[in-house]
Short mmCIF file of N, CA and C in Angstrom, two decimals:
data_model
loop_
_atom_site.label_atom_id
_atom_site.label_comp_id
_atom_site.label_asym_id
_atom_site.label_seq_id
_atom_site.Cartn_x
_atom_site.Cartn_y
_atom_site.Cartn_z
N UNK A 1 -15.70 -2.60 -1.09
CA UNK A 1 -15.01 -1.54 -1.47
C UNK A 1 -14.79 -1.20 -3.24
N UNK A 2 -14.74 -0.17 -3.89
CA UNK A 2 -14.42 0.24 -5.01
C UNK A 2 -12.25 -0.22 -5.40
N UNK A 3 -12.68 -0.95 -6.63
CA UNK A 3 -11.50 -1.39 -6.62
C UNK A 3 -10.23 -0.13 -6.57
N UNK A 4 -10.54 1.20 -7.17
CA UNK A 4 -9.57 2.36 -6.88
C UNK A 4 -9.14 2.23 -5.77
N UNK A 5 -9.97 1.96 -4.82
CA UNK A 5 -9.63 2.38 -3.19
C UNK A 5 -8.52 0.60 -2.81
N UNK A 6 -9.34 -0.16 -3.11
CA UNK A 6 -8.26 -1.50 -2.83
C UNK A 6 -6.99 -1.90 -3.53
N UNK A 7 -7.07 -1.00 -4.51
CA UNK A 7 -5.29 -0.64 -5.11
C UNK A 7 -4.72 0.15 -4.27
N UNK A 8 -5.77 1.42 -3.97
CA UNK A 8 -4.82 2.44 -2.97
C UNK A 8 -4.34 1.66 -2.00
N UNK A 9 -5.06 0.57 -0.85
CA UNK A 9 -5.07 0.34 0.39
C UNK A 9 -3.88 -0.53 0.54
N UNK A 10 -3.93 -1.94 -1.16
CA UNK A 10 -3.08 -2.61 -1.00
C UNK A 10 -1.41 -2.18 -1.17
N UNK A 11 -1.84 -0.86 -2.04
CA UNK A 11 -0.26 -0.16 -2.11
C UNK A 11 0.58 0.12 -1.03
N UNK A 12 -0.38 1.22 -0.14
CA UNK A 12 -0.03 2.06 0.73
C UNK A 12 0.08 0.64 1.97
N UNK A 13 -0.46 -0.32 2.15
CA UNK A 13 0.04 -1.03 3.17
C UNK A 13 1.56 -1.91 3.00
N UNK A 14 1.88 -2.01 1.69
CA UNK A 14 3.05 -2.65 1.27
C UNK A 14 3.90 -1.12 0.95
N UNK A 15 4.52 0.14 1.53
CA UNK A 15 4.86 0.69 1.32
C UNK A 15 5.11 1.78 0.22
N UNK A 16 3.98 1.77 -0.42
CA UNK A 16 4.19 2.01 -1.65
C UNK A 16 2.91 3.73 -2.33
N UNK A 17 3.53 4.48 -2.40
CA UNK A 17 2.32 5.65 -2.04
C UNK A 17 2.27 6.05 -3.66
N UNK A 18 1.29 5.98 -4.47
CA UNK A 18 0.66 6.04 -5.75
C UNK A 18 0.19 7.37 -6.05
N UNK A 19 0.43 7.84 -7.14
CA UNK A 19 -0.20 9.25 -7.34
C UNK A 19 -1.78 8.63 -7.73
N UNK A 20 -2.98 9.86 -7.80
CA UNK A 20 -3.80 9.68 -8.29
C UNK A 20 -4.40 8.73 -9.80
N UNK A 21 -2.96 9.90 -10.48
CA UNK A 21 -3.23 8.92 -12.21
C UNK A 21 -2.70 7.46 -11.90
N UNK A 22 -1.90 6.98 -11.19
CA UNK A 22 -1.30 5.97 -11.18
C UNK A 22 -2.43 4.97 -10.49
N UNK A 23 -3.20 5.19 -9.30
CA UNK A 23 -4.11 4.52 -9.35
C UNK A 23 -5.49 4.22 -10.19
N UNK A 24 -5.91 5.11 -11.25
CA UNK A 24 -6.56 5.20 -12.28
C UNK A 24 -5.87 4.52 -13.00
N UNK A 25 -4.95 4.33 -13.44
CA UNK A 25 -3.94 3.45 -14.51
C UNK A 25 -4.51 1.96 -14.29
N UNK A 26 -3.58 1.66 -12.91
CA UNK A 26 -3.82 0.39 -12.05
C UNK A 26 -5.32 -0.17 -12.32
N UNK A 27 -6.45 0.60 -12.12
CA UNK A 27 -7.46 0.55 -12.05
C UNK A 27 -8.45 -0.16 -13.30
N UNK A 28 -7.92 0.91 -14.46
CA UNK A 28 -8.54 0.70 -15.92
C UNK A 28 -7.69 -1.05 -16.09
N UNK A 29 -6.84 -0.91 -15.81
CA UNK A 29 -5.90 -2.17 -16.10
C UNK A 29 -6.98 -3.06 -15.89
N UNK A 30 -6.99 -3.40 -13.88
CA UNK A 30 -7.78 -4.23 -13.72
C UNK A 30 -8.67 -4.79 -14.72
N UNK A 31 -9.73 -3.57 -15.01
CA UNK A 31 -10.97 -4.14 -15.23
C UNK A 31 -10.93 -4.55 -16.88
N UNK A 32 -9.91 -4.41 -17.68
CA UNK A 32 -9.66 -4.48 -19.07
C UNK A 32 -9.30 -5.98 -19.12
N UNK A 33 -8.09 -6.10 -17.85
CA UNK A 33 -7.77 -7.50 -17.80
C UNK A 33 -8.65 -8.78 -17.79
N UNK A 34 -9.79 -8.17 -16.67
CA UNK A 34 -10.52 -9.28 -16.31
C UNK A 34 -11.36 -9.40 -17.34
N UNK A 35 -11.43 -8.29 -17.94
CA UNK A 35 -12.48 -8.45 -19.37
C UNK A 35 -12.29 -9.38 -20.52
N UNK A 36 -10.82 -8.92 -20.75
CA UNK A 36 -10.34 -9.46 -22.08
C UNK A 36 -10.04 -11.34 -21.59
N UNK A 37 -10.03 -11.18 -20.18
CA UNK A 37 -9.69 -12.57 -19.69
C UNK A 37 -10.74 -13.72 -20.06
N UNK A 38 -11.81 -13.07 -20.17
CA UNK A 38 -13.39 -14.28 -20.36
C UNK A 38 -13.24 -14.61 -21.60
N UNK A 39 -12.45 -14.06 -22.51
CA UNK A 39 -12.53 -14.62 -24.04
C UNK A 39 -10.98 -15.26 -24.20
N UNK A 40 -9.83 -14.48 -23.74
CA UNK A 40 -8.69 -15.04 -24.25
C UNK A 40 -8.04 -15.87 -23.17
N UNK A 41 -8.33 -15.83 -21.96
CA UNK A 41 -7.90 -16.74 -21.06
C UNK A 41 -6.09 -15.91 -20.96
N UNK A 42 -6.33 -15.03 -20.23
CA UNK A 42 -4.75 -14.18 -20.16
C UNK A 42 -4.21 -14.15 -18.84
N UNK A 43 -4.73 -14.81 -18.04
CA UNK A 43 -4.29 -15.16 -16.33
C UNK A 43 -5.33 -16.24 -15.70
N UNK A 44 -4.55 -16.85 -15.10
CA UNK A 44 -5.73 -18.03 -14.14
C UNK A 44 -6.00 -17.17 -12.73
N UNK A 45 -5.48 -16.25 -12.29
CA UNK A 45 -5.86 -15.49 -11.24
C UNK A 45 -6.86 -14.35 -11.57
N UNK A 46 -8.25 -14.13 -11.07
CA UNK A 46 -9.40 -13.82 -11.54
C UNK A 46 -9.94 -12.54 -10.38
N UNK A 47 -9.54 -12.69 -8.82
CA UNK A 47 -10.34 -12.17 -8.17
C UNK A 47 -9.34 -10.75 -7.89
N UNK A 48 -10.31 -9.64 -7.99
CA UNK A 48 -9.48 -8.34 -7.67
C UNK A 48 -8.20 -8.30 -6.61
N UNK A 49 -8.42 -8.77 -5.32
CA UNK A 49 -7.38 -8.09 -4.82
C UNK A 49 -6.31 -9.21 -5.03
N UNK A 50 -6.84 -10.62 -5.66
CA UNK A 50 -5.61 -11.40 -6.18
C UNK A 50 -4.70 -10.86 -6.86
N UNK A 51 -5.57 -10.16 -7.94
CA UNK A 51 -4.49 -9.38 -9.37
C UNK A 51 -3.81 -8.32 -8.97
N UNK A 52 -4.09 -7.94 -8.01
CA UNK A 52 -3.49 -6.43 -7.30
C UNK A 52 -2.25 -6.47 -6.75
N UNK A 53 -2.14 -8.04 -6.19
CA UNK A 53 -1.27 -8.14 -5.35
C UNK A 53 -0.49 -9.09 -6.42
N UNK A 54 -0.87 -10.10 -6.51
CA UNK A 54 -0.20 -11.06 -7.56
C UNK A 54 0.79 -10.84 -8.69
N UNK A 55 -0.18 -9.61 -9.25
CA UNK A 55 0.64 -9.16 -10.52
C UNK A 55 0.76 -7.57 -10.31
N UNK A 56 0.13 -6.92 -10.00
CA UNK A 56 0.28 -5.89 -10.03
C UNK A 56 1.23 -4.97 -8.79
N UNK A 57 1.37 -5.39 -7.69
CA UNK A 57 2.24 -5.04 -6.22
C UNK A 57 3.51 -6.29 -7.05
N UNK A 58 3.29 -7.29 -7.10
CA UNK A 58 4.33 -8.06 -7.23
C UNK A 58 5.33 -7.45 -8.53
N UNK A 59 4.65 -7.04 -9.08
CA UNK A 59 5.86 -6.54 -10.83
C UNK A 59 6.20 -5.29 -9.88
N UNK A 60 5.76 -4.28 -9.10
CA UNK A 60 6.35 -2.84 -8.52
C UNK A 60 7.24 -3.18 -7.78
N UNK A 61 7.63 -4.59 -7.10
CA UNK A 61 7.96 -4.75 -6.00
C UNK A 61 9.49 -5.02 -7.05
N UNK A 62 9.64 -5.06 -7.84
CA UNK A 62 11.24 -5.15 -8.49
C UNK A 62 11.53 -4.00 -8.06
N UNK A 63 11.16 -2.50 -8.20
CA UNK A 63 11.32 -1.18 -7.92
C UNK A 63 12.12 -1.88 -6.31
N UNK A 64 11.81 -2.11 -5.95
CA UNK A 64 12.86 -2.21 -4.67
C UNK A 64 13.73 -2.97 -4.39
N UNK A 65 14.13 -3.58 -5.33
CA UNK A 65 15.41 -5.00 -5.73
C UNK A 65 16.75 -3.67 -6.43
N UNK A 66 15.82 -3.13 -7.68
CA UNK A 66 16.55 -2.42 -8.32
C UNK A 66 17.75 -0.74 -7.37
N UNK A 67 16.37 -0.77 -6.72
CA UNK A 67 16.77 0.29 -5.19
C UNK A 67 17.90 0.07 -4.60
N UNK A 68 17.91 -1.25 -3.81
CA UNK A 68 18.85 -1.80 -3.17
C UNK A 68 19.88 -2.28 -3.53
N UNK A 69 20.04 -2.49 -5.28
CA UNK A 69 21.18 -2.84 -6.13
C UNK A 69 21.73 -1.59 -6.37
N UNK A 70 21.41 -0.10 -6.30
CA UNK A 70 21.69 0.55 -7.01
C UNK A 70 21.68 0.96 -8.01
N UNK A 71 20.61 0.06 -8.77
CA UNK A 71 20.50 0.33 -10.43
C UNK A 71 20.01 1.60 -10.63
N UNK A 72 20.61 2.35 -11.78
CA UNK A 72 20.02 3.95 -11.80
C UNK A 72 18.79 3.22 -13.02
N UNK A 73 17.77 4.08 -12.62
CA UNK A 73 16.13 3.88 -13.30
C UNK A 73 16.35 4.89 -14.49
N UNK A 74 16.80 5.69 -14.33
CA UNK A 74 16.61 6.62 -15.55
C UNK A 74 17.27 6.60 -16.59
N UNK A 75 16.36 6.70 -17.42
CA UNK A 75 16.69 6.76 -19.06
C UNK A 75 17.17 4.86 -19.15
N UNK A 76 16.91 4.06 -18.33
CA UNK A 76 17.15 2.49 -18.65
C UNK A 76 16.26 2.27 -19.65
N UNK A 77 16.61 1.05 -20.65
CA UNK A 77 16.13 0.06 -21.61
C UNK A 77 15.37 -0.85 -20.90
N UNK A 78 14.30 -1.31 -21.10
CA UNK A 78 13.97 -2.38 -19.84
C UNK A 78 13.26 -3.25 -20.86
N UNK A 79 13.87 -4.54 -20.70
CA UNK A 79 12.84 -5.79 -21.60
C UNK A 79 12.22 -6.51 -20.62
N UNK A 80 10.74 -6.89 -21.09
CA UNK A 80 10.29 -7.83 -20.07
C UNK A 80 9.93 -9.03 -21.07
N UNK A 81 10.85 -10.19 -20.81
CA UNK A 81 10.82 -11.37 -21.51
C UNK A 81 9.25 -12.30 -21.22
N UNK A 82 8.62 -12.83 -22.10
CA UNK A 82 7.59 -13.37 -22.13
C UNK A 82 6.67 -12.21 -21.05
N UNK A 83 6.58 -11.66 -21.80
CA UNK A 83 5.51 -10.61 -21.00
C UNK A 83 4.31 -11.28 -20.52
N UNK A 84 3.37 -12.28 -20.93
CA UNK A 84 2.23 -12.57 -21.01
C UNK A 84 1.06 -11.04 -21.14
N UNK A 85 0.51 -11.42 -19.94
CA UNK A 85 -0.64 -10.11 -20.13
C UNK A 85 -0.36 -8.93 -19.61
N UNK A 86 1.46 -8.08 -19.62
CA UNK A 86 1.97 -7.32 -19.23
C UNK A 86 2.88 -7.16 -17.86
N UNK A 87 2.98 -8.67 -17.10
CA UNK A 87 3.83 -8.45 -15.73
C UNK A 87 5.01 -8.98 -16.11
N UNK A 88 6.09 -8.31 -15.49
CA UNK A 88 5.67 -7.46 -14.40
C UNK A 88 6.22 -6.12 -15.35
N UNK A 89 6.37 -5.66 -16.60
CA UNK A 89 6.51 -4.47 -17.37
C UNK A 89 5.70 -3.37 -17.49
N UNK A 90 4.84 -3.52 -18.05
CA UNK A 90 3.40 -2.72 -17.51
C UNK A 90 3.34 -1.49 -16.46
N UNK A 91 3.04 -3.06 -15.14
CA UNK A 91 3.00 -1.73 -14.43
C UNK A 91 3.98 -1.40 -13.52
N UNK A 92 5.43 -1.87 -14.19
CA UNK A 92 6.79 -0.71 -13.91
C UNK A 92 6.97 0.22 -14.50
N UNK A 93 6.08 0.51 -15.97
CA UNK A 93 5.72 1.48 -16.89
C UNK A 93 4.66 2.32 -15.87
N UNK A 94 3.98 1.82 -15.76
CA UNK A 94 2.83 2.62 -14.76
C UNK A 94 3.65 3.42 -13.24
N UNK A 95 4.14 2.75 -13.37
CA UNK A 95 4.91 3.33 -11.65
C UNK A 95 6.32 4.20 -12.16
N UNK A 96 6.97 3.64 -12.71
CA UNK A 96 7.97 4.81 -13.38
C UNK A 96 8.24 5.70 -14.43
N UNK A 97 6.71 5.57 -15.01
CA UNK A 97 6.53 6.38 -16.27
C UNK A 97 7.49 6.57 -17.46
N UNK A 98 7.90 7.81 -17.38
CA UNK A 98 8.77 8.06 -19.09
C UNK A 98 10.29 7.76 -18.55
N UNK A 99 10.33 7.69 -17.44
CA UNK A 99 11.50 7.03 -16.50
C UNK A 99 12.67 6.01 -17.32
N UNK A 100 12.09 5.30 -17.59
CA UNK A 100 12.12 4.11 -18.11
C UNK A 100 11.76 3.86 -19.58
N UNK A 101 12.35 3.10 -20.54
CA UNK A 101 12.36 2.59 -21.99
C UNK A 101 11.66 1.38 -22.04
N UNK A 102 10.49 1.18 -22.17
CA UNK A 102 9.86 -0.60 -21.82
C UNK A 102 9.64 -0.86 -23.23
N UNK A 103 10.45 -2.14 -23.33
CA UNK A 103 10.14 -3.40 -24.73
C UNK A 103 9.21 -4.72 -23.79
N UNK A 104 7.97 -5.42 -24.31
CA UNK A 104 7.97 -6.89 -23.95
C UNK A 104 7.55 -7.18 -25.11
N UNK A 105 8.50 -8.41 -24.83
CA UNK A 105 8.63 -9.41 -25.82
C UNK A 105 7.61 -10.59 -25.37
N UNK A 106 6.73 -10.82 -26.61
CA UNK A 106 5.15 -12.08 -25.98
C UNK A 106 5.46 -12.71 -27.56
N UNK A 107 5.04 -14.15 -27.67
CA UNK A 107 5.13 -14.46 -28.51
C UNK A 107 3.73 -15.09 -29.13
N UNK A 108 2.60 -14.75 -27.57
CA UNK A 108 1.15 -15.65 -28.61
C UNK A 108 0.55 -14.25 -28.92
N UNK A 109 0.22 -14.32 -29.64
CA UNK A 109 -0.66 -13.16 -30.89
C UNK A 109 -1.60 -12.26 -29.69
N UNK A 110 -2.73 -13.10 -28.85
CA UNK A 110 -3.64 -12.92 -28.20
C UNK A 110 -3.13 -12.18 -27.49
N UNK A 111 -2.03 -12.13 -26.57
CA UNK A 111 -1.32 -11.65 -25.58
C UNK A 111 -1.13 -10.33 -25.97
N UNK A 112 -0.49 -10.49 -27.52
CA UNK A 112 0.19 -9.50 -27.78
C UNK A 112 -0.56 -8.03 -28.11
N UNK A 113 -2.01 -8.76 -28.79
CA UNK A 113 -3.05 -7.90 -29.03
C UNK A 113 -3.56 -6.92 -27.54
N UNK A 114 -3.37 -8.12 -26.66
CA UNK A 114 -4.10 -6.85 -25.59
C UNK A 114 -2.89 -5.92 -25.10
N UNK A 115 -1.58 -6.24 -25.05
CA UNK A 115 -0.35 -5.61 -24.48
C UNK A 115 -0.83 -4.46 -25.69
N UNK A 116 -1.14 -4.35 -26.38
CA UNK A 116 -0.82 -3.04 -27.80
C UNK A 116 -2.39 -2.26 -27.37
N UNK A 117 -3.57 -2.88 -26.94
CA UNK A 117 -4.82 -2.16 -26.61
C UNK A 117 -4.21 -1.90 -25.63
N UNK A 118 -3.72 -2.45 -24.47
CA UNK A 118 -3.55 -1.56 -22.99
C UNK A 118 -2.87 -0.42 -23.16
N UNK A 119 -1.56 -0.58 -23.87
CA UNK A 119 -0.86 0.58 -24.15
C UNK A 119 -1.79 1.65 -24.72
N UNK A 120 -2.27 1.55 -25.47
CA UNK A 120 -3.24 2.92 -25.82
C UNK A 120 -4.66 2.94 -24.91
N UNK A 121 -4.99 2.51 -24.40
CA UNK A 121 -6.04 2.72 -23.47
C UNK A 121 -5.39 3.31 -22.06
N UNK A 122 -4.63 3.49 -21.63
CA UNK A 122 -3.50 3.47 -20.45
C UNK A 122 -2.70 4.94 -20.95
N UNK A 123 -2.77 4.74 -22.44
CA UNK A 123 -1.81 6.43 -22.97
C UNK A 123 -0.57 6.21 -22.30
N UNK A 124 0.28 4.79 -22.51
CA UNK A 124 1.70 4.94 -22.09
C UNK A 124 2.56 4.23 -23.37
N UNK A 125 3.69 4.79 -23.62
CA UNK A 125 4.56 4.51 -24.29
C UNK A 125 5.67 3.45 -24.33
N UNK A 126 5.14 2.35 -24.83
CA UNK A 126 6.16 1.00 -25.11
C UNK A 126 6.24 0.18 -26.52
N UNK A 127 6.92 -0.52 -26.48
CA UNK A 127 7.36 -1.10 -27.37
C UNK A 127 6.64 -3.17 -27.34
N UNK A 128 5.89 -3.22 -28.50
CA UNK A 128 5.87 -4.86 -28.57
C UNK A 128 6.48 -5.43 -29.00
N UNK A 129 7.12 -6.42 -28.82
CA UNK A 129 7.89 -7.54 -29.90
C UNK A 129 6.71 -8.70 -30.01
N UNK A 130 6.50 -9.39 -30.92
CA UNK A 130 5.45 -10.29 -30.87
C UNK A 130 6.42 -11.27 -31.69
N UNK A 131 7.21 -11.65 -30.92
CA UNK A 131 7.99 -13.21 -31.56
C UNK A 131 8.54 -13.54 -30.54
N UNK A 132 9.05 -15.31 -30.39
CA UNK A 132 10.24 -15.70 -29.33
C UNK A 132 11.25 -14.75 -29.25
N UNK A 133 11.77 -14.84 -28.06
CA UNK A 133 12.71 -14.09 -27.13
C UNK A 133 14.37 -14.29 -28.29
N UNK A 134 14.15 -15.71 -28.44
CA UNK A 134 15.63 -16.29 -29.20
C UNK A 134 15.23 -15.80 -30.53
N UNK A 135 14.79 -15.20 -31.06
CA UNK A 135 14.48 -14.49 -32.47
C UNK A 135 14.75 -13.13 -32.34
N UNK A 136 14.64 -12.46 -31.48
CA UNK A 136 14.90 -11.05 -30.98
C UNK A 136 16.88 -10.96 -30.96
N UNK A 137 17.43 -9.78 -31.91
CA UNK A 137 18.37 -9.47 -31.88
C UNK A 137 18.54 -8.03 -31.49
N UNK A 138 18.41 -8.09 -30.43
CA UNK A 138 18.93 -6.60 -29.72
C UNK A 138 19.30 -6.38 -28.49
N UNK A 139 19.78 -5.40 -27.88
CA UNK A 139 20.11 -5.76 -26.10
C UNK A 139 19.70 -4.46 -25.42
N UNK A 140 19.41 -4.56 -24.48
CA UNK A 140 18.48 -3.62 -23.51
C UNK A 140 19.46 -3.58 -22.03
N UNK A 141 19.67 -2.67 -21.19
CA UNK A 141 20.18 -2.32 -20.42
C UNK A 141 20.12 -3.52 -18.99
N UNK A 142 18.75 -3.65 -18.76
CA UNK A 142 18.25 -4.63 -17.93
C UNK A 142 17.07 -5.35 -18.63
N UNK A 143 17.49 -6.57 -18.75
CA UNK A 143 16.44 -7.73 -18.88
C UNK A 143 15.70 -9.03 -17.65
N UNK A 144 14.08 -8.73 -17.79
CA UNK A 144 12.90 -8.57 -16.40
C UNK A 144 12.50 -10.58 -17.07
N UNK A 145 12.81 -10.82 -16.16
CA UNK A 145 11.39 -11.97 -16.57
C UNK A 145 10.85 -12.73 -15.48
N UNK A 146 9.52 -13.08 -15.90
CA UNK A 146 8.68 -14.05 -14.77
C UNK A 146 8.53 -15.01 -15.15
N UNK A 147 8.75 -16.37 -14.37
CA UNK A 147 8.05 -17.34 -14.60
C UNK A 147 8.22 -17.83 -16.18
N UNK A 148 8.94 -18.23 -16.62
CA UNK A 148 9.27 -18.65 -18.07
C UNK A 148 9.96 -19.60 -17.96
N UNK A 149 9.96 -20.71 -17.28
CA UNK A 149 10.98 -22.08 -17.42
C UNK A 149 11.84 -22.77 -16.34
N UNK A 150 13.02 -23.34 -16.23
CA UNK A 150 14.11 -23.57 -15.68
C UNK A 150 15.19 -22.49 -16.29
N UNK A 151 15.66 -22.28 -15.23
CA UNK A 151 16.55 -21.42 -14.79
C UNK A 151 17.50 -21.36 -16.20
N UNK A 152 18.53 -22.85 -16.08
CA UNK A 152 19.30 -23.17 -16.96
C UNK A 152 18.97 -23.26 -18.45
N UNK A 153 17.54 -23.36 -18.76
CA UNK A 153 17.21 -22.86 -20.23
C UNK A 153 17.16 -21.62 -20.71
N UNK A 154 16.68 -20.62 -19.86
CA UNK A 154 15.96 -19.40 -19.82
C UNK A 154 17.43 -18.04 -19.81
N UNK A 155 18.37 -18.61 -19.05
CA UNK A 155 19.73 -17.45 -18.97
C UNK A 155 19.85 -17.25 -19.64
N UNK A 156 20.41 -17.83 -20.87
CA UNK A 156 21.20 -17.96 -22.10
C UNK A 156 20.57 -16.88 -23.06
N UNK A 157 19.25 -17.28 -23.28
CA UNK A 157 18.33 -16.39 -24.02
C UNK A 157 18.37 -14.59 -23.43
N UNK A 158 18.10 -14.75 -21.92
CA UNK A 158 18.13 -13.14 -21.20
C UNK A 158 19.58 -12.51 -21.21
N UNK A 159 20.79 -13.55 -21.13
CA UNK A 159 22.05 -12.67 -21.41
C UNK A 159 22.29 -12.73 -22.45
N UNK A 160 21.74 -13.32 -24.01
CA UNK A 160 22.09 -12.52 -25.11
C UNK A 160 21.09 -11.12 -25.08
N UNK A 161 20.21 -11.18 -24.41
CA UNK A 161 19.35 -9.84 -25.03
C UNK A 161 20.18 -8.86 -23.85
N UNK A 162 20.82 -9.45 -22.68
CA UNK A 162 20.99 -7.99 -21.79
C UNK A 162 22.45 -7.33 -21.92
N UNK A 163 22.76 -5.88 -21.98
CA UNK A 163 23.45 -5.39 -21.71
C UNK A 163 24.28 -4.91 -20.99
N UNK A 164 23.38 -4.91 -19.69
CA UNK A 164 24.13 -4.96 -17.89
C UNK A 164 23.23 -5.58 -16.91
N UNK A 165 21.97 -5.96 -16.56
CA UNK A 165 21.67 -6.57 -16.14
C UNK A 165 20.37 -8.06 -16.25
N UNK A 166 20.39 -8.66 -16.02
CA UNK A 166 19.56 -10.10 -15.72
C UNK A 166 18.46 -9.73 -14.62
N UNK A 167 17.12 -10.03 -14.35
CA UNK A 167 16.64 -10.04 -13.31
C UNK A 167 15.34 -11.25 -13.53
N UNK A 168 15.75 -12.29 -12.29
CA UNK A 168 14.57 -13.24 -12.90
C UNK A 168 13.67 -13.56 -11.29
N UNK A 169 12.50 -13.08 -11.43
CA UNK A 169 11.80 -13.31 -10.64
C UNK A 169 10.38 -14.36 -10.47
N UNK A 170 11.81 -15.79 -9.39
CA UNK A 170 11.16 -16.64 -9.06
C UNK A 170 11.65 -17.39 -7.93
N UNK A 171 11.29 -18.04 -7.45
CA UNK A 171 11.81 -19.47 -6.90
C UNK A 171 12.14 -18.63 -5.28
N UNK A 172 12.95 -19.76 -4.58
CA UNK A 172 12.90 -19.80 -3.23
C UNK A 172 14.42 -19.89 -2.84
N UNK A 173 14.87 -20.60 -3.74
CA UNK A 173 16.55 -20.44 -3.39
C UNK A 173 17.63 -20.32 -4.64
N UNK A 174 18.69 -19.92 -4.55
CA UNK A 174 19.58 -18.58 -4.98
C UNK A 174 20.48 -20.05 -5.75
N UNK A 175 20.94 -19.58 -7.60
CA UNK A 175 21.68 -20.56 -7.78
C UNK A 175 22.81 -19.76 -7.71
N UNK A 176 24.31 -20.46 -7.39
CA UNK A 176 25.52 -20.07 -7.72
C UNK A 176 26.29 -18.86 -8.32
N UNK A 177 26.36 -17.66 -7.91
CA UNK A 177 26.90 -16.60 -8.40
C UNK A 177 25.90 -15.70 -8.65
N UNK A 178 24.60 -15.81 -8.38
CA UNK A 178 23.61 -14.83 -8.38
C UNK A 178 23.37 -13.87 -7.09
N UNK A 179 24.08 -12.29 -7.75
CA UNK A 179 23.38 -11.51 -6.20
C UNK A 179 21.54 -11.92 -6.34
N UNK A 180 21.30 -11.53 -5.44
CA UNK A 180 19.43 -11.66 -5.02
C UNK A 180 18.69 -10.75 -3.81
N UNK A 181 17.55 -10.42 -4.42
CA UNK A 181 17.36 -9.23 -3.38
C UNK A 181 16.18 -10.23 -2.74
N UNK A 182 15.71 -10.44 -1.43
CA UNK A 182 14.51 -10.95 -0.84
C UNK A 182 13.41 -9.85 -0.75
N UNK A 183 12.31 -9.95 -1.25
CA UNK A 183 11.15 -9.22 -1.10
C UNK A 183 10.28 -9.24 0.02
N UNK A 184 10.34 -8.89 1.06
CA UNK A 184 9.36 -9.03 2.49
C UNK A 184 8.68 -8.13 2.65
N UNK A 185 7.13 -8.47 2.15
CA UNK A 185 6.11 -7.15 2.42
C UNK A 185 5.01 -7.86 3.13
N UNK A 186 4.20 -6.86 3.36
CA UNK A 186 2.94 -7.75 4.50
C UNK A 186 2.23 -8.13 3.12
N UNK A 187 2.00 -8.17 2.19
CA UNK A 187 1.35 -8.82 1.02
C UNK A 187 1.92 -9.88 0.18
N UNK A 188 3.50 -9.87 0.06
CA UNK A 188 4.47 -10.74 -0.50
C UNK A 188 5.58 -11.29 0.52
N UNK A 189 5.45 -12.40 0.45
CA UNK A 189 6.49 -12.97 1.84
C UNK A 189 7.83 -13.79 1.60
N UNK A 190 8.78 -13.59 1.58
CA UNK A 190 10.10 -14.55 1.35
C UNK A 190 9.92 -14.72 -0.13
N UNK A 191 10.01 -13.87 -0.83
CA UNK A 191 9.82 -13.84 -2.50
C UNK A 191 11.13 -13.47 -3.09
N UNK A 192 11.85 -14.50 -4.04
CA UNK A 192 13.66 -13.90 -4.27
C UNK A 192 13.34 -13.64 -5.68
N UNK A 193 14.57 -12.36 -5.60
CA UNK A 193 14.38 -11.90 -7.18
C UNK A 193 16.06 -11.68 -7.10
N UNK A 194 16.25 -12.88 -8.61
CA UNK A 194 18.07 -12.80 -8.98
C UNK A 194 17.95 -11.41 -9.81
N UNK A 195 19.43 -11.02 -9.10
CA UNK A 195 19.61 -10.22 -10.30
C UNK A 195 21.11 -10.65 -10.76
N UNK A 196 21.89 -10.42 -12.33
CA UNK A 196 23.26 -10.89 -12.43
C UNK A 196 23.54 -10.07 -13.19
N UNK A 197 24.99 -9.92 -13.15
CA UNK A 197 25.23 -8.39 -14.09
C UNK A 197 25.64 -9.44 -15.41
N UNK A 198 25.44 -9.13 -16.53
CA UNK A 198 26.01 -9.59 -17.73
C UNK A 198 27.41 -9.36 -17.65
N UNK A 199 27.78 -10.92 -17.82
CA UNK A 199 29.18 -11.03 -18.26
C UNK A 199 29.54 -10.49 -19.66
#
């Protein structure tokens, strides 16, 4: 099966209908991620299907949470903290296109280089801030992060960067005082996203 067909089928069976342009973007992303991974070790996941489910679909599933909680996406400034190889920020940009203004914060130089490269390759518009999140002095409507460490350590950093919402993609237990969404798709089961409004 071609990788484009694989991408289309995985997204379709999980209720997402992608345009041909979006499928093509994800296909280029998949191939470039694997190519760079051979040299730069950007992700431990190497199989096409696993990359599509655990990186691309997983990232786009954030949209279900935003929809469920009534977060207005149009014109939203979204910051992905500790973006790594671009997750969830770049798949969300492919999905939402110009509806969101995207900034990626990543402190590892080789990952920043990949993020800058894939931006040009996919013709996307977003900013890459190549430094530690603690040193960034800006605020964004929505701050998203995936797998950055212990909640109590990362919350103050995310809180400082956020104007309105913080969304954390991890875990199966919900900390007190948090609203949350449960993602339950054919390929992503019992996955919890915490959504906090910045106080």
